Tab-separated table of C-alpha atoms in Angstrom:
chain	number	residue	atom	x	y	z
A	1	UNK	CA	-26.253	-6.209	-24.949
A	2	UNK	CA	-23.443	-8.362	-23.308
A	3	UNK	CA	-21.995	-11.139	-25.104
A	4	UNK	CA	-23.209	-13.684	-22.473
A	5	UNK	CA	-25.287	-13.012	-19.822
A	6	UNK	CA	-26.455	-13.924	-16.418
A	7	UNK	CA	-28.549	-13.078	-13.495
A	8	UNK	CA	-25.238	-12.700	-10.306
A	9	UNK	CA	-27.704	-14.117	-7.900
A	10	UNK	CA	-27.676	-15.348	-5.284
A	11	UNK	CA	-29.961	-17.857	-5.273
A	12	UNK	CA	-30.958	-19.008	-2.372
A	13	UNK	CA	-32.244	-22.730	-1.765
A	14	UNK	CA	-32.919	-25.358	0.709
A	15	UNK	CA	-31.793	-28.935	0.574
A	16	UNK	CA	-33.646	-31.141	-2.295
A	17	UNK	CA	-35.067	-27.790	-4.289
A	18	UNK	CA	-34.833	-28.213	-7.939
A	19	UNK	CA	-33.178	-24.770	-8.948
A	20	UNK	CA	-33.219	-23.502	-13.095
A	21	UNK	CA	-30.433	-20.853	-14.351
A	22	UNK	CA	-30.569	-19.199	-17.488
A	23	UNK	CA	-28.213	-17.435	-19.715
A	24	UNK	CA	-28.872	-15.285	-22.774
A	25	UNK	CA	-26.321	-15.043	-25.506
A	26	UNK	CA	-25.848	-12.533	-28.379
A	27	UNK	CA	-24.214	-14.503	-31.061
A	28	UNK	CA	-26.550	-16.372	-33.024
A	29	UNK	CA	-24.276	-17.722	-35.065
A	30	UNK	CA	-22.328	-19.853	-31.734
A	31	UNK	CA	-23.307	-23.510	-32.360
A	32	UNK	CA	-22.132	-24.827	-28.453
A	33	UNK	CA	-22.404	-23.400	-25.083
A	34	UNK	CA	-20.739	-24.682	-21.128
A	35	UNK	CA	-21.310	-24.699	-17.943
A	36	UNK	CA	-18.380	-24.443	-15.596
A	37	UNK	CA	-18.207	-24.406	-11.830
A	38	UNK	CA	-16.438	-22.283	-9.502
A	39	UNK	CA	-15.992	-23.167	-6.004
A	40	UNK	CA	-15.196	-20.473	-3.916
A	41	UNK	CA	-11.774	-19.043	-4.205
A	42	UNK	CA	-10.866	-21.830	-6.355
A	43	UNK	CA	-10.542	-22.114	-10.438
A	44	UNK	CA	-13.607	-22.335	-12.828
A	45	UNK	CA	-13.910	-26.236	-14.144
A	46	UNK	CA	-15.810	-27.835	-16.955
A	47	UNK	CA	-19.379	-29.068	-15.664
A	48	UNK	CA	-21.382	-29.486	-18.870
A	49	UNK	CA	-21.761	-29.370	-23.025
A	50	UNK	CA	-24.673	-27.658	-24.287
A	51	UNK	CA	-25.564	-28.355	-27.971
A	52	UNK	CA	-28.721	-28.422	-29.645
A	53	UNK	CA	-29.821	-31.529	-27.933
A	54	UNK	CA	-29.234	-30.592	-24.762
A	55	UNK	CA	-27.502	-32.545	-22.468
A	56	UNK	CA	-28.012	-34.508	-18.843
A	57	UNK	CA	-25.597	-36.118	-16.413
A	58	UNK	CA	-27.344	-37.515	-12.952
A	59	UNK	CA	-28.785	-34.305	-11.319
A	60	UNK	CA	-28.097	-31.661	-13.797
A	61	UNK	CA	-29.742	-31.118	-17.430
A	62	UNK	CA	-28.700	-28.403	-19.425
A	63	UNK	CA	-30.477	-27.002	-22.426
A	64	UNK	CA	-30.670	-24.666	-25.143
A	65	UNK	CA	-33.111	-22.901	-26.779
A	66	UNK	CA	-31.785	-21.197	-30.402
A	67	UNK	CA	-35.196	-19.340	-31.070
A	68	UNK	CA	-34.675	-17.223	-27.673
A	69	UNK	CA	-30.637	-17.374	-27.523
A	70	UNK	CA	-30.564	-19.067	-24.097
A	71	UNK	CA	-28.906	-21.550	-22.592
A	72	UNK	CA	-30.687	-23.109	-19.219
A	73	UNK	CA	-29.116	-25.270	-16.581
A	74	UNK	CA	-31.639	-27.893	-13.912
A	75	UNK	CA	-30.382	-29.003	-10.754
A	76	UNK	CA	-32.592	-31.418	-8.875
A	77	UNK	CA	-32.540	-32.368	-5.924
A	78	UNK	CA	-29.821	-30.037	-4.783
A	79	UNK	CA	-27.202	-30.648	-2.200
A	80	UNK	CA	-25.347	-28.472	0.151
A	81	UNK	CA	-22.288	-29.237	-2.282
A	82	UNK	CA	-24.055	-27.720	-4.957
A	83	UNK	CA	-23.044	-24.270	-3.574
A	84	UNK	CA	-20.496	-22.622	-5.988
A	85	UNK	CA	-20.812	-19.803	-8.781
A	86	UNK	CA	-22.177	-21.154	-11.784
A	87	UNK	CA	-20.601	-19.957	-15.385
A	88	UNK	CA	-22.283	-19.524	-18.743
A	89	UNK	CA	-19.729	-19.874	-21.389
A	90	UNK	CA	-20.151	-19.222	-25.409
A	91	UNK	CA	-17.565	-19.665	-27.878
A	92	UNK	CA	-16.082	-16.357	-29.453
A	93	UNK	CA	-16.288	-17.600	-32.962
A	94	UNK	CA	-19.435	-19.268	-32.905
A	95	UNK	CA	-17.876	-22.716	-33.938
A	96	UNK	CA	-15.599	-23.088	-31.056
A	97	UNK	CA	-12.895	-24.447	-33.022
A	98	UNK	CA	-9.906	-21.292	-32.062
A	99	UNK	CA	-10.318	-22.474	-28.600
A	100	UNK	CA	-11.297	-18.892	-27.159
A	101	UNK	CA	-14.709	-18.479	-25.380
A	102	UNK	CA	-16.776	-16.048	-23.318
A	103	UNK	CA	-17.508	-16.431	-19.857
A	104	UNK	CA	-20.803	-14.932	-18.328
A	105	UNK	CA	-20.043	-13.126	-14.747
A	106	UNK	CA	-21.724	-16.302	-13.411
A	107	UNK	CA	-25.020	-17.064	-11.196
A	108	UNK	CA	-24.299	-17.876	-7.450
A	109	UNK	CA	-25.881	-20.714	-5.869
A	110	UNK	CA	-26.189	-21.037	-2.010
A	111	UNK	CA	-27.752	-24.339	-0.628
A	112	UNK	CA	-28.787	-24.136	2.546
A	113	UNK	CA	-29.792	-27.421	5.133
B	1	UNK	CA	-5.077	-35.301	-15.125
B	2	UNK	CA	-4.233	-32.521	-17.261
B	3	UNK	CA	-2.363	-29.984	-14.183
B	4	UNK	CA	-1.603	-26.367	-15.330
B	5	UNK	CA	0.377	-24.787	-12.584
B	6	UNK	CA	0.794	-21.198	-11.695
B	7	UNK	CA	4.021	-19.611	-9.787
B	8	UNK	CA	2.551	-17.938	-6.803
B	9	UNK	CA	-0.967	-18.091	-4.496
B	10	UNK	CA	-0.391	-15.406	-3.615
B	11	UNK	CA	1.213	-11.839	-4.567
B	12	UNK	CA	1.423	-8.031	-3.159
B	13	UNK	CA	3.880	-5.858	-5.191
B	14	UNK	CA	4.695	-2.128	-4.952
B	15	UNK	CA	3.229	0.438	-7.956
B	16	UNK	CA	5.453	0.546	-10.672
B	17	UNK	CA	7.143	-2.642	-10.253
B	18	UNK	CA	7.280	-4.919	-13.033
B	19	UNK	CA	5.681	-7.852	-12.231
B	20	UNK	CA	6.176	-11.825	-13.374
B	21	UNK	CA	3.396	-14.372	-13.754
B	22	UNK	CA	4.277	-17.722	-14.679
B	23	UNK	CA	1.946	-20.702	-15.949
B	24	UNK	CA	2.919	-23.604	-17.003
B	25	UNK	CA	0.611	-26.869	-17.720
B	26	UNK	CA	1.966	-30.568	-18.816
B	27	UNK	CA	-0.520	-31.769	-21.570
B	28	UNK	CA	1.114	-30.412	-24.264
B	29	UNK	CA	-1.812	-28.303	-25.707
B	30	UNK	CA	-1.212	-25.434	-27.718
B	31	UNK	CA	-3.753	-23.153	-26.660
B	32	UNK	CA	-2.719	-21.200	-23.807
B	33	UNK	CA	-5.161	-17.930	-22.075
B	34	UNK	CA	-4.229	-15.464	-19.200
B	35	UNK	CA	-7.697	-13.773	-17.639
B	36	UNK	CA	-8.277	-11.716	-14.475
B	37	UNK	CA	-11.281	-11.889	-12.824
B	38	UNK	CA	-12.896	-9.266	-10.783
B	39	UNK	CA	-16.073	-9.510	-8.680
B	40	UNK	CA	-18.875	-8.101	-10.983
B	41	UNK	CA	-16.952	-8.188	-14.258
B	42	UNK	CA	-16.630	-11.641	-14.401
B	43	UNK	CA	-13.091	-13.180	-16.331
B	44	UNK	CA	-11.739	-10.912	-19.051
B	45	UNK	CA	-9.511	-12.618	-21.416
B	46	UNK	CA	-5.985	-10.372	-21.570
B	47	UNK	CA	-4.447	-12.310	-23.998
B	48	UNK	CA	-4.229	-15.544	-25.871
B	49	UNK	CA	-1.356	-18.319	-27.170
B	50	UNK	CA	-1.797	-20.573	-30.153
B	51	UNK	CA	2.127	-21.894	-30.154
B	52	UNK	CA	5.260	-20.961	-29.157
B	53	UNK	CA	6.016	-17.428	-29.769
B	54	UNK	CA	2.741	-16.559	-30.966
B	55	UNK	CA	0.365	-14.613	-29.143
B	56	UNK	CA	-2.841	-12.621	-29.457
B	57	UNK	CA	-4.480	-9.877	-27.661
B	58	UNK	CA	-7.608	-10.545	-25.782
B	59	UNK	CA	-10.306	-7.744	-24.441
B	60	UNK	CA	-8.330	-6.098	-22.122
B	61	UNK	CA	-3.952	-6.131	-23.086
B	62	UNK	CA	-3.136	-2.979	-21.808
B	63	UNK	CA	-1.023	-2.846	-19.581
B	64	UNK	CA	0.467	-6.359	-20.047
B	65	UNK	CA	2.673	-8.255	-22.422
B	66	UNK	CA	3.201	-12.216	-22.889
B	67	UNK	CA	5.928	-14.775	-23.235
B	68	UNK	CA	5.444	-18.187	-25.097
B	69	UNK	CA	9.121	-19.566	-25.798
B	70	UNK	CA	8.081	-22.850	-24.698
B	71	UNK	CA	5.183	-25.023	-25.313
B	72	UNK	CA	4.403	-25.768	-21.863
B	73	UNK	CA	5.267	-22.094	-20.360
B	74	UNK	CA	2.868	-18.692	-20.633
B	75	UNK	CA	3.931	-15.779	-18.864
B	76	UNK	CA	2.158	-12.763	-18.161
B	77	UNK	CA	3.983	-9.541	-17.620
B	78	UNK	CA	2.855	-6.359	-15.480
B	79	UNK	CA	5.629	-3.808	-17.275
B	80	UNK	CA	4.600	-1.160	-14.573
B	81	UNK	CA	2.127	-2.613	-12.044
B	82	UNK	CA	-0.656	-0.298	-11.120
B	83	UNK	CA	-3.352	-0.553	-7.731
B	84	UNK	CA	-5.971	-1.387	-11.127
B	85	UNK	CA	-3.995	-3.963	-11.592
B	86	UNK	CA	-4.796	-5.929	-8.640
B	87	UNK	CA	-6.861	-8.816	-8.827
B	88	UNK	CA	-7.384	-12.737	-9.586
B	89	UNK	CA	-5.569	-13.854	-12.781
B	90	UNK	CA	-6.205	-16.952	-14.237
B	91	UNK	CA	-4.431	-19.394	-16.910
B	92	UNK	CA	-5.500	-22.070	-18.812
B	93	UNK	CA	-4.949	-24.031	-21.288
B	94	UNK	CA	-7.252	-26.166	-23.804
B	95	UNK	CA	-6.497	-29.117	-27.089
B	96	UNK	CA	-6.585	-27.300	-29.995
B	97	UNK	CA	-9.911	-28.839	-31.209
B	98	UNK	CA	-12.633	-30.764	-31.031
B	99	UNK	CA	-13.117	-29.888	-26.968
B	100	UNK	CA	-12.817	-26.302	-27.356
B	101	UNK	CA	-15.117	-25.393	-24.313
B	102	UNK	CA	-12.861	-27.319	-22.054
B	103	UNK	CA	-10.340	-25.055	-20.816
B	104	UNK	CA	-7.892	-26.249	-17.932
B	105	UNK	CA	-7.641	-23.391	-15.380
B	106	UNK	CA	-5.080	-22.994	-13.223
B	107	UNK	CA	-4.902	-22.189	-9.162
B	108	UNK	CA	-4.969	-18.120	-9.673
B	109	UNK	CA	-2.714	-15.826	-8.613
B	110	UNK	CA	-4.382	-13.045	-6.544
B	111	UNK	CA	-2.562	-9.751	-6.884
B	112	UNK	CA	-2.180	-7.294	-4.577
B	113	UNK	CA	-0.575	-3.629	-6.105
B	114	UNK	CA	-0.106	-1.235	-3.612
């Protein structure tokens, strides 16, 4: 089983569709979880924190679920910006505190008018 | 703004040349990662920087070597470039704790071996 993985996509979805990617993870021990997003042909960047709480900033909520060992992430309302490859990251120690994490090959989202 | 930089866009080199990648960033963090990323294998981690002069092999360090003789500068070496060699390489750089998911990437430098 991968480390962190994720269904490539594409997902494909008009204007103002709420759209749910999930992520499973293999370390049960890992106590925090990202999302980053990559624009197209341009660097991955922090979007979101996942911890046991979960976590919500405007349009997107992410969540995790420790009983199942995935991570989710909610966009509502989606915009055409939206499009971009969404990654799943875990830390490789499970605490997080070295620094070093693993990145899932990431979901694509395409958001069409 | 935290700004990690890389040397080149862009890049084609010949097979069997030895090849330079430079990154440096400006928020003095300590922790300091080269990746590649390839379309279906997502990023790879080659190999990792804690401080100066000390480095650590990631998933996939053959093939490459590493500089850190400077806080702010990571360098990734291709000794002998191969075609398997050629694709998106990342850097980044993170604090040393407390916001360990955050990594700063920067640009990319897409290689081309021939």
């Amino acid at each position: 089983r991968k480390e962190v993985e994720q269904d490539p996509g594409p997902f494909n979805v008009p204007e103002g569709a709420t759209v749910a990617f999930n992520c499973t993870y293999s370390n049960s021990a890992s106590q925090s979880f990202f999302w980053y997003r990559q624009d197209c042909r341009k660097e991955p960047k922090l979007l979101m924190s996942v911890y046991s709480s979960g976590n919500e900033d405007g349009r997107f909520t992410a969540q995790l679920n420790r009983a199942s060992q995935y991570i989710s992430l909610l966009i509502r309302d989606s915009k055409l910006s939206d499009s971009a490859t969404y990654l799943c990251v875990a830390p490789r120690d499970g605490s997080g505190n070295t620094g070093k994490l693993i990145f899932g090959q990431g979901t694509t989202l395409q958001v069409k008018p | 703004d935290v700004k990690v930089t890389q040397s080149s866009r862009y890049l084609v080199k010949r097979t069997g040349e030895k090849v330079f990648l430079e990154c440096v960033q400006d928020m003095d963090h300590e922790n300091m990662f080269w990746y590649r990323q390839d379309p279906g294998l997502g990023l790879r981690l080659i190999y990792f920087s804690y401080d100066v002069k000390m480095k650590e092999k990631g998933d996939i360090p053959e093939g490459y070597s590493v500089s850190r003789e400077k806080k702010e500068r990571f360098s990734l070496i291709l000794e002998s470039a191969s075609t398997n060699q050629t694709s998106m390489y990342l850097c980044a750089s993170t604090p040393p704790r407390g916001r360990g998911g955050e990594q700063y990437f920067g640009p990319g430098t897409r290689l081309t071996v021939t």
